[in-house]
mmCIF file of C-alpha atoms in Angstrom:
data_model
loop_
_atom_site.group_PDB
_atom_site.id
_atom_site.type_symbol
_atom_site.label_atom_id
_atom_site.label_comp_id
_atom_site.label_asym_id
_atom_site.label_seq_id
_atom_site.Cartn_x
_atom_site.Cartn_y
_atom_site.Cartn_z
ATOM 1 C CA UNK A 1 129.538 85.350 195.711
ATOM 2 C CA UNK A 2 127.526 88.256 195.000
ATOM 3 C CA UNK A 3 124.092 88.500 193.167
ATOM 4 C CA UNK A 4 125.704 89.919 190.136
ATOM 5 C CA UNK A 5 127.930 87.102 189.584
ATOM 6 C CA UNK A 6 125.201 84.359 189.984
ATOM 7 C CA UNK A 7 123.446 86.724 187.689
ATOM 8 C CA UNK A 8 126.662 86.195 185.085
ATOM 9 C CA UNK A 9 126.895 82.205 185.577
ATOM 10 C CA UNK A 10 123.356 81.238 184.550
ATOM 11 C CA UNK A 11 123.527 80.475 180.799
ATOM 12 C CA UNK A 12 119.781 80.671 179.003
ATOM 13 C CA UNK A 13 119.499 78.300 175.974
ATOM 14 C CA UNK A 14 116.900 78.507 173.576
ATOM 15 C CA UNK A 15 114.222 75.674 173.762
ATOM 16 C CA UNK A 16 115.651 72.860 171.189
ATOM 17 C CA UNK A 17 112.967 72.162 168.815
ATOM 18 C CA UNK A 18 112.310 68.635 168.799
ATOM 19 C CA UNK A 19 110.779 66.098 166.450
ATOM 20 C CA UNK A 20 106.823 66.433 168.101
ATOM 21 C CA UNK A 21 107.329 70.208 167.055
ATOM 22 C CA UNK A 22 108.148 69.698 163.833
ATOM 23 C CA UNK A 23 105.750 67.195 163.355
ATOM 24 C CA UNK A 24 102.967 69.647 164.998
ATOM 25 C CA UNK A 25 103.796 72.581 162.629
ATOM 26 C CA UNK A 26 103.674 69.557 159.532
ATOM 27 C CA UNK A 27 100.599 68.285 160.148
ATOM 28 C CA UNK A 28 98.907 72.315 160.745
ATOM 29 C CA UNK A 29 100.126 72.840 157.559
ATOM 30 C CA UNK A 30 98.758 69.807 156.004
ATOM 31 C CA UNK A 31 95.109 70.494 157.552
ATOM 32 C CA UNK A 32 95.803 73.842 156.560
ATOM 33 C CA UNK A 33 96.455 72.572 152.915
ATOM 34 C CA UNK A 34 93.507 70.022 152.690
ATOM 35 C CA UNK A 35 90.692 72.849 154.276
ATOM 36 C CA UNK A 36 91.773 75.615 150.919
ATOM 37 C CA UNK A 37 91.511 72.448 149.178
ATOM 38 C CA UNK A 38 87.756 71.537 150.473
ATOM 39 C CA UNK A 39 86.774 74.939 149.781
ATOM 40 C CA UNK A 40 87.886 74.949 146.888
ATOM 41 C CA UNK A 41 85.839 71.984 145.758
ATOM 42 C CA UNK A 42 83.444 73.170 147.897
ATOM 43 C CA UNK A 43 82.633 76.032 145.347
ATOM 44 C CA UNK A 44 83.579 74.498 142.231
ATOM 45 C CA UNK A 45 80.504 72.332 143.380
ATOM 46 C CA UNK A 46 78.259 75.296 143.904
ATOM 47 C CA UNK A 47 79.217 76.578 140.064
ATOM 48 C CA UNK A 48 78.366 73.174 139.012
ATOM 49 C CA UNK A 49 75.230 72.676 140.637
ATOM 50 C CA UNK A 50 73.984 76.173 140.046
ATOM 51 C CA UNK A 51 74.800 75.755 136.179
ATOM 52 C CA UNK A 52 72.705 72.546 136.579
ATOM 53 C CA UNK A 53 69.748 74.497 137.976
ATOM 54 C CA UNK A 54 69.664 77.216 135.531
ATOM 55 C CA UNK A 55 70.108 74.315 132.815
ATOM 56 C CA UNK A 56 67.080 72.375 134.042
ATOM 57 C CA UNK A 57 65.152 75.514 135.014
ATOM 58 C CA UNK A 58 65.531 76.567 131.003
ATOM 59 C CA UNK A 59 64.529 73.813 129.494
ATOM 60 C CA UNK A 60 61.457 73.399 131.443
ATOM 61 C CA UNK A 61 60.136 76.771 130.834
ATOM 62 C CA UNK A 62 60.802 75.644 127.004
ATOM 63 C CA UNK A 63 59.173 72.732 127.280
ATOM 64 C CA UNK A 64 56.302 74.582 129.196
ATOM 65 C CA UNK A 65 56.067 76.921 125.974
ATOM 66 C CA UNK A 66 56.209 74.303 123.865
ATOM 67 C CA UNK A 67 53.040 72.785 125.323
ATOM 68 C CA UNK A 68 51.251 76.179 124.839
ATOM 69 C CA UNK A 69 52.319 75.916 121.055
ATOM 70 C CA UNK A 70 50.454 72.146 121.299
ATOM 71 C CA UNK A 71 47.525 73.353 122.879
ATOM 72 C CA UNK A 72 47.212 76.254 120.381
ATOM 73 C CA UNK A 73 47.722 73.440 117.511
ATOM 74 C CA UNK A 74 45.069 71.207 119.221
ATOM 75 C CA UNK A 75 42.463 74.508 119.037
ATOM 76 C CA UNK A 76 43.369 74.616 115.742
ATOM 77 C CA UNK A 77 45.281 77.676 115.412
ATOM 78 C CA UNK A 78 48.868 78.208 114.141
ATOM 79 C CA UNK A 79 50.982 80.341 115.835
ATOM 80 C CA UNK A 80 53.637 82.278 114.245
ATOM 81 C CA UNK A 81 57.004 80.308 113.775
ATOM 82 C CA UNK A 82 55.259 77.285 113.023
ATOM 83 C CA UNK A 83 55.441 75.406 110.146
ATOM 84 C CA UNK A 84 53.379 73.047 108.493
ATOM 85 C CA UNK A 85 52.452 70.026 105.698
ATOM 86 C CA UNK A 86 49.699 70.003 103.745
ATOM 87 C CA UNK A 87 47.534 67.720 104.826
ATOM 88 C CA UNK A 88 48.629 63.980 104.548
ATOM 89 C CA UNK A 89 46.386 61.034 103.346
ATOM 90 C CA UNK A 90 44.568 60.161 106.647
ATOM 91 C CA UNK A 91 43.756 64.187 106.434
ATOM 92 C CA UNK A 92 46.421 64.737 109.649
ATOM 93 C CA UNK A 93 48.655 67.782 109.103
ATOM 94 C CA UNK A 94 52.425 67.396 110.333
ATOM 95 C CA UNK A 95 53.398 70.650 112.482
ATOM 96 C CA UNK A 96 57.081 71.704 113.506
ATOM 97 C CA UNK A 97 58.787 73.933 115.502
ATOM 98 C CA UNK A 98 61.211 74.655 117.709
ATOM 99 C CA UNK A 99 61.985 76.696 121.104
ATOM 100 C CA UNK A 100 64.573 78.257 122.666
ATOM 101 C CA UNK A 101 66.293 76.656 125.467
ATOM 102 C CA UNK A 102 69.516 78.541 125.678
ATOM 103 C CA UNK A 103 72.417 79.806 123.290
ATOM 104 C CA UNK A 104 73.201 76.550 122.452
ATOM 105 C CA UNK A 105 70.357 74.211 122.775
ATOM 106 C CA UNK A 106 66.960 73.954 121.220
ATOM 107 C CA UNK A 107 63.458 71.829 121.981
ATOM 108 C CA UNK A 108 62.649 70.472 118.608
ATOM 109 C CA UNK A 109 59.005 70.081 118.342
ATOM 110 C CA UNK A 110 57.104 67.466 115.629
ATOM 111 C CA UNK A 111 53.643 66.972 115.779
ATOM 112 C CA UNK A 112 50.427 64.812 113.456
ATOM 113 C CA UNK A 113 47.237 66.362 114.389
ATOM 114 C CA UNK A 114 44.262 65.156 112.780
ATOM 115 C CA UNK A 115 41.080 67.005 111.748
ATOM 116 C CA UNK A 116 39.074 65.026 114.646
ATOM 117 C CA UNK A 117 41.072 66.606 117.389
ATOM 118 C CA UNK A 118 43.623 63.344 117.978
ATOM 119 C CA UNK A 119 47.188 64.193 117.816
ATOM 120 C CA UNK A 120 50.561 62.522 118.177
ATOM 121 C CA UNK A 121 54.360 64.072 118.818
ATOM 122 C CA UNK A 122 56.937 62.730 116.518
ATOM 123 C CA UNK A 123 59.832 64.431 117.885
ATOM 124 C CA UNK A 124 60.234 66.569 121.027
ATOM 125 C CA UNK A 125 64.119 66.657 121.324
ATOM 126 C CA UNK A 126 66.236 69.250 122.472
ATOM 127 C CA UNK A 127 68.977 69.523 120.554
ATOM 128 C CA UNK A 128 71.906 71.713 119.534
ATOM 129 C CA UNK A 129 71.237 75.304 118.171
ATOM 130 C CA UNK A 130 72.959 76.244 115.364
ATOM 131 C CA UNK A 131 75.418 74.627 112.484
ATOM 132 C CA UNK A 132 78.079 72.552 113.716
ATOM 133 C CA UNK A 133 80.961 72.518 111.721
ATOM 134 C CA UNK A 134 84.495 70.179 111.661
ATOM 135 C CA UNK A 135 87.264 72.017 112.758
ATOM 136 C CA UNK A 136 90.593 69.907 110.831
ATOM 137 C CA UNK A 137 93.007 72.974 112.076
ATOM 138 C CA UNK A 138 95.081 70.487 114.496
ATOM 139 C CA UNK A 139 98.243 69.518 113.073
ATOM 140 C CA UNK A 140 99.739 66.584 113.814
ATOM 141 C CA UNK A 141 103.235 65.580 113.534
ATOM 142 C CA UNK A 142 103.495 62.616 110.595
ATOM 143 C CA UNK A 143 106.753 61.228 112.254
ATOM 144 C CA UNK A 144 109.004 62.719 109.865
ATOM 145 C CA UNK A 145 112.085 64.478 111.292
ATOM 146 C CA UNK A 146 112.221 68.145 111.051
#
């Protein structure tokens, strides 16, 4: 026989694909699956704590103006957006006020200072800015057939 018909009699078969392949190319694509999924948590977790920071950041520099409004009280000044009883029957006057914290929130501020210099804080509270109102737009179905 000559080289050419050797050359004819050799049959090529493509490599079978076999059960460890599949399972290879399975469990890349389930790695591949759980790492977008880890990222993805991954920076939902960054929005969260970042949202955190800012939210903890703000209410501290409220708070910190808040004390400024106190210490102005305690000199015996009243600063502008600050309201105030006459004075009460131990001679303390009752302060209030409030401070911004963000467009929702609010540091609510209540405050007995005396004519001798003591002082006390009723309230220091943040709490929501704004009205709140019930929203009864939801309808539910009663049961009855249509």
């Amino acid at each position: 026989m000559d080289k050419a018909g050797m050359a004819r009699r050799v049959h090529f078969s493509p490599p079978a694909v076999g059960g460890v392949s599949l399972l290879v190319v399975f469990a890349v694509l389930c790695l591949t699956v759980f790492a977008l999924l880890s990222l993805t948590t991954v920076r939902a977790d960054v929005r969260l704590a970042d949202a955190s920071a800012q939210a903890v950041s703000d209410y501290y520099a409220a708070d910190c103006q808040a004390q400024e409004i106190l210490a102005r009280l305690r000199a015996g000044e009243t600063p502008d957006g600050v309201t105030w009883s006459s004075p009460m029957e131990d001679g303390e006057t009752e302060y209030s006020y409030t401070v911004s914290i963000s467009n929702t929130q609010e540091l609510q501020v209540e405050v007995l200072v005396w004519p001798d210099g003591r002082w006390s804080v009723q309230r220091w509270q943040a709490a929501a800015a704004g009205g709140w109102e019930i929203d009864e737009g939801l309808e539910v179905w009663d049961g009855t057939p249509f």
